[in-house]
Amino acid sequence: MPRTRHTAAFALITAATLTLTACGSGDPTAAPAGTAGSAAKGAVPTTDVVSGVKKDEAAAALLPAEVRSSGTLNIASSVGTPPGATYLADGTTLAGTDIDFGDAVARVLGLKPKREVAAFEAILPALGSGKYEVGTGNFGVTDERRRTIDFVTYLNDGQGFAVRDDSGLHKVTDLTQLCGLPVGTAAGTTFEVTLEENRHRCTEAGKKPYDVKTYSDQSAVWSSLQQGRTDVVMSTINGLRYAVKQQEGVRFLNEFKRLDVGFAFKKGTPLAPAFQAAVNRLKTDGTYNRILKKWGISASGVETSQISPPEIK
């Protein structure tokens, strides 16, 4: 999914978070004590659903000996907006589905995660060079990526649309429905690729092509919609659903395409079987569903973790 250019700069992350939480009240980063479900409007859920996860010896035994003996796991994480990954108000604490799943898998494998925040577009090339062992960033599994990257799936997300409440659009089933409209999305993403690859269809249909407007951070994408510079936003299904709950005057339109989401590794990694076993262990002990419920994304659960499955068409 997204190949979004999320920046690690706190100023941009803060701006994105404020965009999502501007309509909330009280502390925008704290969920009510004991809340296990998705957070109230304006809140990033902080319920701990990971610290109780125990090591699974069978899964850990699948790790390469050198990784097992090191006791650590080097993770590169792209940080952007909820529910994938974001900063809490202290500017250092990370929260999100990617963070919870990464930490939970590390616990199952008996490893301590050493996480480094990295730009989205830098992670996949860095995996190939060996700089990181695993990457997280809501990475959608595509056939193009599978040529150079291995994945271990843990979610099902995808592409969708959002609009202002005054929009006449109700469901986009074909991109030619966007002809003539300014469409906002994050730069360097699969959404940008999808839009650019299909602009010609408007011309072929005798219509004015839609105008793809790309932005380097997600807060700017939403600002463009709210301020009327764009009429439609294309982004992740889960990100859109989360964001529209935090803002007035916008609505989720519909899902357009589903994609599996996975931990990313260099091609041929020996880590994949252990990660697959770890994710499936989280499903059996209930942690998996607790993470989904915390972030309000139960519809994105997978039946079982897979290693580099074909792209969902």
PDB file of N, CA and C in Angstrom, residues 46 149 156 160 170 185 229 238:
ATOM      1  N   THR A  46      -4.229   4.428  23.832  1.00  0.00           N
ATOM      2  CA  THR A  46      -2.958   4.116  24.481  1.00  0.00           C
ATOM      3  C   THR A  46      -3.031   2.859  25.340  1.00  0.00           C
ATOM      4  N   ILE A 149      11.239  -7.760  -2.583  1.00  0.00           N
ATOM      5  CA  ILE A 149      10.979  -7.734  -1.145  1.00  0.00           C
ATOM      6  C   ILE A 149      10.151  -8.956  -0.749  1.00  0.00           C
ATOM      7  N   ASN A 156      -5.116  -6.715   6.409  1.00  0.00           N
ATOM      8  CA  ASN A 156      -5.665  -6.508   5.076  1.00  0.00           C
ATOM      9  C   ASN A 156      -6.244  -5.101   5.053  1.00  0.00           C
ATOM     10  N   GLY A 160      -8.843   3.578  -0.794  1.00  0.00           N
ATOM     11  CA  GLY A 160     -10.198   4.092  -0.688  1.00  0.00           C
ATOM     12  C   GLY A 160     -10.251   5.583  -0.938  1.00  0.00           C
ATOM     13  N   HIS A 170     -20.822   9.521  -4.429  1.00  0.00           N
ATOM     14  CA  HIS A 170     -21.323   8.608  -3.403  1.00  0.00           C
ATOM     15  C   HIS A 170     -20.576   7.282  -3.392  1.00  0.00           C
ATOM     16  N   THR A 185      -3.596  13.188  -2.893  1.00  0.00           N
ATOM     17  CA  THR A 185      -3.034  11.969  -2.307  1.00  0.00           C
ATOM     18  C   THR A 185      -1.612  12.258  -1.857  1.00  0.00           C
ATOM     19  N   ARG A 229      -9.115  22.849  -2.292  1.00  0.00           N
ATOM     20  CA  ARG A 229      -8.126  22.734  -3.370  1.00  0.00           C
ATOM     21  C   ARG A 229      -8.220  21.380  -4.066  1.00  0.00           C
ATOM     22  N   ASN A 238      -8.046   2.105   6.141  1.00  0.00           N
ATOM     23  CA  ASN A 238      -8.048   2.300   7.590  1.00  0.00           C
ATOM     24  C   ASN A 238      -7.718   3.736   7.973  1.00  0.00           C
TER      25      ASN A 238
END
